[in-house]
Amino acid sequence: MGSVVSCGGEKKKEEERYLRANDRPFNLSYCYANNAIKTSKYNIFTFLPLNLFEQFRRLANAYFLFLLILQLIPQVSSLSWFTTAVPLALVLSITAVKDASDDINRHKCDKQVNNRTVDVLIDRELRKEKWMNVQVGDIIKLENNQFVTADLLLLSSSEPLNLVYVETAELDGETNLKVKQALTITGEMGDDIEALAGFNGEVRCEPPNNCLDKFKGTLTVNKQVHSLDNDKVLLRGCTLRNTEWCFGLVIFGGPDTKLMQNSGKTTFKRTSIDHLMNVLVLCIFGFLATMCSILAVGNAIWETREGSVFTPFLPHEPGVNSALSSFLSFWSYVIVLNTVVPISLYVSVEIIRLGNSFFIDWDRKMYYPKNDTPAQARTTTLNEELGQIKYIFSDKTGTLTQNIMAFNKCSINGKSYGELYDFAGQRVEITEKTERLDFSWNQLADPKFIFHDHSLLETVRGGNPEAQAFFRLLALCHTVMPEEKKEGQLNYQAQSPDEGALVTAARNFGFVFRSRTPETITIMEMGRKVVYDLVAVLDFNNVRKRMSVIVCSPEGKLTLYCKGADTIIYERLHPSCNKLMEDTTGHLNEYAGDGLRTLVLAYKDLEESYLEEWRQRHHEASTAMEEREERLDQLYEEIEKDLILLGATAVEDKLQDGVPQTIEQLAKADIKIWVLTGDKQETAENIGYSCNMLREEMKEVFIVAANTAEGVRGELQKARRKMCPDAAEEPSVVKARAGLFWVDKIETVEDEKVDGDYALIINGHSLAFALEKDLELELLRTACMCQTVICCRVTPLQKAQVVQLVKKYKQAVTLAIGDGANDVSMIKAAHIGVGISGQEGMQAVLSSDFSFAQFRYLQRLLLVHGRWSYLRMCKFLQYFFFKNFTFALVHFWYAFFCGFSAKTVYDEGFITLYNTVYTALPVLGISLFDQDVNDHWSFQHPQLYFPGQMNMYFSKKAFVRCILNSCYSSLVLFFIPWAAMQDTVRDDGKDIADYQSFALLAQTCLLIVVSIQLSLDTYHWTALNHLFVWGSLATYFAVIFTMYSDGIFLIFTSSFPFIGTDRNSLNQPNVWLTIFLTTLLCTLPVITLRFILLQIRPTINDKVRYKMRTEVLAAPAPHRPLPRRISTRRSGYAFSHSQGYGDLVTSRKFLLKRPVRSQLPLFIKKDSPVAESQPQHYRTINEEPEESHHP
């Protein structure tokens, strides 16, 4: 994969990057991108032409521009040009202002990032430069807690062995620190500015690409070539941690960085209703053209047969015959009937969406007081699509979880600690108000550590040997690095968050890990300083699933301490532990049932003579050239036998509040949730159980972990056949056409029915094969049969690919939710992107359409705001098309009685104000305030969400029904007043059967009918609804009495020819009787049909609304502790743990500021695999208490 480099007007694909340090002219000759980023779409010069071009791509806007041009032709226009120009300009202006506002915000974000400063080595001195001015080949200096400016080759650092620690949360969502290490040849330069300024190394590497975990290149220094890999590179988006300073060489800048390559392309998102409206508008154009053609033919016939009679009174213009008259009348009727596609439709849609967006912004039940974070609708064009979601793609870390590990419970010598019981022996739920243990007796305790069970502290302080041995093991058996900048202020760098939680627990219970050297570990045991000699570290790997340390106490006692997965440790226990093992197993099942991550602890006393002999064999194995790993494993197996069981730990990967309940509610709404995470399989699986996404009662949880394409295919097919044995081998793909002009080809993979619940877990390398063209349908088919899908170790791009796969073949509305930069591509790919403003920065929020602080708010966003928005938009569209088609079709029937002359039925003032004044506010009222049931009933019955997923409220069928209703209503509205007014006289014998009186009667009937239709569609009446409906009718009568008055006629004689029509007509009883009869005939069929459907085929909404009227909503059940769930599935060992870190912590070089030659301790390999280590700065395990704000 190569980027496109533009140089001197020529564009060519970059195949290899070649650069030289400290040589800007040389590097600029290759025209590499600088470090500036641009996410904005416009600048001050391109805004107007580009924005207008985008807006006129919308079919309706182009149509009204064409209409405006027609109205400028006198022979065609029957209405003034400004009747179209003003609304069109208004629509374009409102949309342009909104687009400009959005783009200004993007410019501000770009400017904020581009104007950050960093130290750049220029002309042998460090200068402050803006990020955007940094060039490829520059050497820059980063300091602790700074963001990495660009993709850098690490040259040197302040830490021993040229190590640096980086937090990659913005890239992969993981908060544990990663270790990077510079080459020795560059590390020797340190912070010597002269040496760095004279450095002229040349780098050849891969072109810009989006692979976060791979990098290939070489560095040539003094004609010596050194290999470069991913562990020598710092990526933009990382943050430097626990490292005083480091120097790096810029390899990729700005858009070429891996972060930006992974960010995905920004696409303009439109809702499914938008797409449907475009198709309907096209259909309406066809309908309009058909009507105008019929009327044009009618005009030609009438002119030929009847027109000559009227020629003495209405002479033709010179050269106009019946054919030309027919042609001109076609375009005249296009103008007269243009209300079937009213431009106010698009203005109203934007206003409705904006209003519903404000309701999301103002919702106090989605406000998170702890961080002062309200919910935010960052995009105002997607609200109704929130009511149609079928698939949710969620990140795990920081989205479902809090990124906080807590030591929750433990089992010591067969007794479980961590639970609280009342006097009756009943389990008591632990809440934020529950009394905490007081650790003030321990000066080195972590003040943020929380534990509630007093009996454990009393046991430890009472001198119980097993309890003290338990915490002694936790303080000794680990690879944590301590940092004590001030006396008593300990900071632990842990390779996995589990280890940090366990060492912190030991610290608070009186066994404080204080410091380490390559040969010793110093701990404070109940206030007494004890130094243990570290004899050996038997490191963790994915096969062993355990780690051990061998230490020698000051008294000379040799002990092996071991911790690991229960199944692994149990196989190595001494037979005397069988009874204790049964008790501990019971506790482990309880802990696993609570979704906790468990480890088993054991120890073994060693004889000095045996150890000496074992050490000799270990030395021989560790220096062997062949089968070294196998021989070492055999030695580890030999010594880790006949262990004595101490107990087990249970660590909670804290979920955000309300996550299980939210997932349960969304599942009831038939929304499928897929978890796409960068974490390891075991971690994701454990969280799946904690969230109730994975359940013990599921028939099977399929795990796909093959390393070849054929292996992945086999595992997917095996899972599919097990779930649905009768299914066809080939997927059922339905091909169809959709979109504007039906040019888009779509393929839909149909759902297949499965008995029972299944789950699918697939890891990153298997997913890479499964996403290939020949396997993607197999993956989709198998995954969609499952209730739950979890994808582990996925890259940001794979997240987007999974979303796009579902979008492509399922034709369902998708939502992606995440909180880190690694979720940006997924958020952009989905129909709706939701960002959580959490601990991983604001990148996800900046790219999202909606944002809030907690995952639990998602159910309110979808089940309440989304459903209401969809319901309101559908009602709005149905009513809007009804009132405008009815309005226009009356003109159609009138054409047969006016010689097809394009004469309007209504007064011009009524035509102007019908959509903008008389019917504008009532329809906005129903579109902003209507709700079928309130939010409490929406939560009580998530099934109310089903109709939105199936497009039941507005579709092509609903549109056709709306047209048929309009045809019927327009027939009644024209012919009843026409028949009633024909040959009618006033009470005093004067004639009222004139054009003006008929127009007044017809428009009055029309307005009353559409107002009653709106009232029938309104479920939820507010004061504003009443004001808008009755106020609009009152406004209509006030306007006609004013416009038809003598005073207005005297001022504007030619513009208001309806003088006195209101007085002449509306004081006659037969006129009001006609209005009543017309209204009754229009509304009675609608009411009858709805009554019948309610009786024989009620919808879920009808049932719940009936229930709401007849029942009182049950009060929420008092919150009780969840019943104990027993599980035989237990978590594996230290999920984020990686092999090789044990060697690093026992390396003397690690603890010195500069490498010095020294003899390494026995049992330590010389080559330290730093590349595989991922230490983490352990965060303290609790936050301040917060109030729970559930919807």
mmCIF file with all atom_site columns, C-alpha atoms in Angstrom, residues 74-75 115 141 205 258 326 356 528 571 596 678 706 717 772 791 833 848 859 924 948 1070 1134:
data_model
loop_
_atom_site.group_PDB
_atom_site.id
_atom_site.type_symbol
_atom_site.label_atom_id
_atom_site.label_alt_id
_atom_site.label_comp_id
_atom_site.label_asym_id
_atom_site.label_entity_id
_atom_site.label_seq_id
_atom_site.pdbx_PDB_ins_code
_atom_site.Cartn_x
_atom_site.Cartn_y
_atom_site.Cartn_z
_atom_site.occupancy
_atom_site.B_iso_or_equiv
_atom_site.pdbx_formal_charge
_atom_site.auth_seq_id
_atom_site.auth_comp_id
_atom_site.auth_asym_id
_atom_site.auth_atom_id
_atom_site.pdbx_PDB_model_num
ATOM 1  C CA . PRO A 1 74   ? -43.650 35.699  -19.079 1.00 0.00 ? 74   PRO A CA 1
ATOM 2  C CA . GLN A 1 75   ? -45.440 33.409  -21.563 1.00 0.00 ? 75   GLN A CA 1
ATOM 3  C CA . ASN A 1 115  ? -0.481  24.958  16.309  1.00 0.00 ? 115  ASN A CA 1
ATOM 4  C CA . LYS A 1 141  ? 12.552  16.276  21.377  1.00 0.00 ? 141  LYS A CA 1
ATOM 5  C CA . CYS A 1 205  ? 11.212  1.999   4.934   1.00 0.00 ? 205  CYS A CA 1
ATOM 6  C CA . LYS A 1 258  ? -0.613  5.671   10.697  1.00 0.00 ? 258  LYS A CA 1
ATOM 7  C CA . SER A 1 326  ? -50.790 23.452  -25.148 1.00 0.00 ? 326  SER A CA 1
ATOM 8  C CA . ASN A 1 356  ? -35.182 17.132  18.174  1.00 0.00 ? 356  ASN A CA 1
ATOM 9  C CA . ARG A 1 528  ? 8.887   -4.206  59.025  1.00 0.00 ? 528  ARG A CA 1
ATOM 10 C CA . GLU A 1 571  ? -2.678  -29.974 38.167  1.00 0.00 ? 571  GLU A CA 1
ATOM 11 C CA . LEU A 1 596  ? -14.693 -11.542 38.130  1.00 0.00 ? 596  LEU A CA 1
ATOM 12 C CA . GLY A 1 678  ? -8.292  -4.487  20.506  1.00 0.00 ? 678  GLY A CA 1
ATOM 13 C CA . ALA A 1 706  ? -7.420  -20.468 12.961  1.00 0.00 ? 706  ALA A CA 1
ATOM 14 C CA . GLN A 1 717  ? -18.786 -23.670 8.467   1.00 0.00 ? 717  GLN A CA 1
ATOM 15 C CA . GLU A 1 772  ? -11.408 -11.434 2.395   1.00 0.00 ? 772  GLU A CA 1
ATOM 16 C CA . CYS A 1 791  ? -14.135 -9.685  17.667  1.00 0.00 ? 791  CYS A CA 1
ATOM 17 C CA . GLY A 1 833  ? -21.451 7.269   15.135  1.00 0.00 ? 833  GLY A CA 1
ATOM 18 C CA . SER A 1 848  ? -19.054 11.297  16.107  1.00 0.00 ? 848  SER A CA 1
ATOM 19 C CA . GLN A 1 859  ? -30.772 3.140   25.638  1.00 0.00 ? 859  GLN A CA 1
ATOM 20 C CA . LEU A 1 924  ? -44.059 21.629  13.411  1.00 0.00 ? 924  LEU A CA 1
ATOM 21 C CA . GLY A 1 948  ? -38.779 1.581   13.192  1.00 0.00 ? 948  GLY A CA 1
ATOM 22 C CA . ASN A 1 1070 ? -75.623 27.070  3.458   1.00 0.00 ? 1070 ASN A CA 1
ATOM 23 C CA . ALA A 1 1134 ? -3.496  -11.861 33.603  1.00 0.00 ? 1134 ALA A CA 1
#
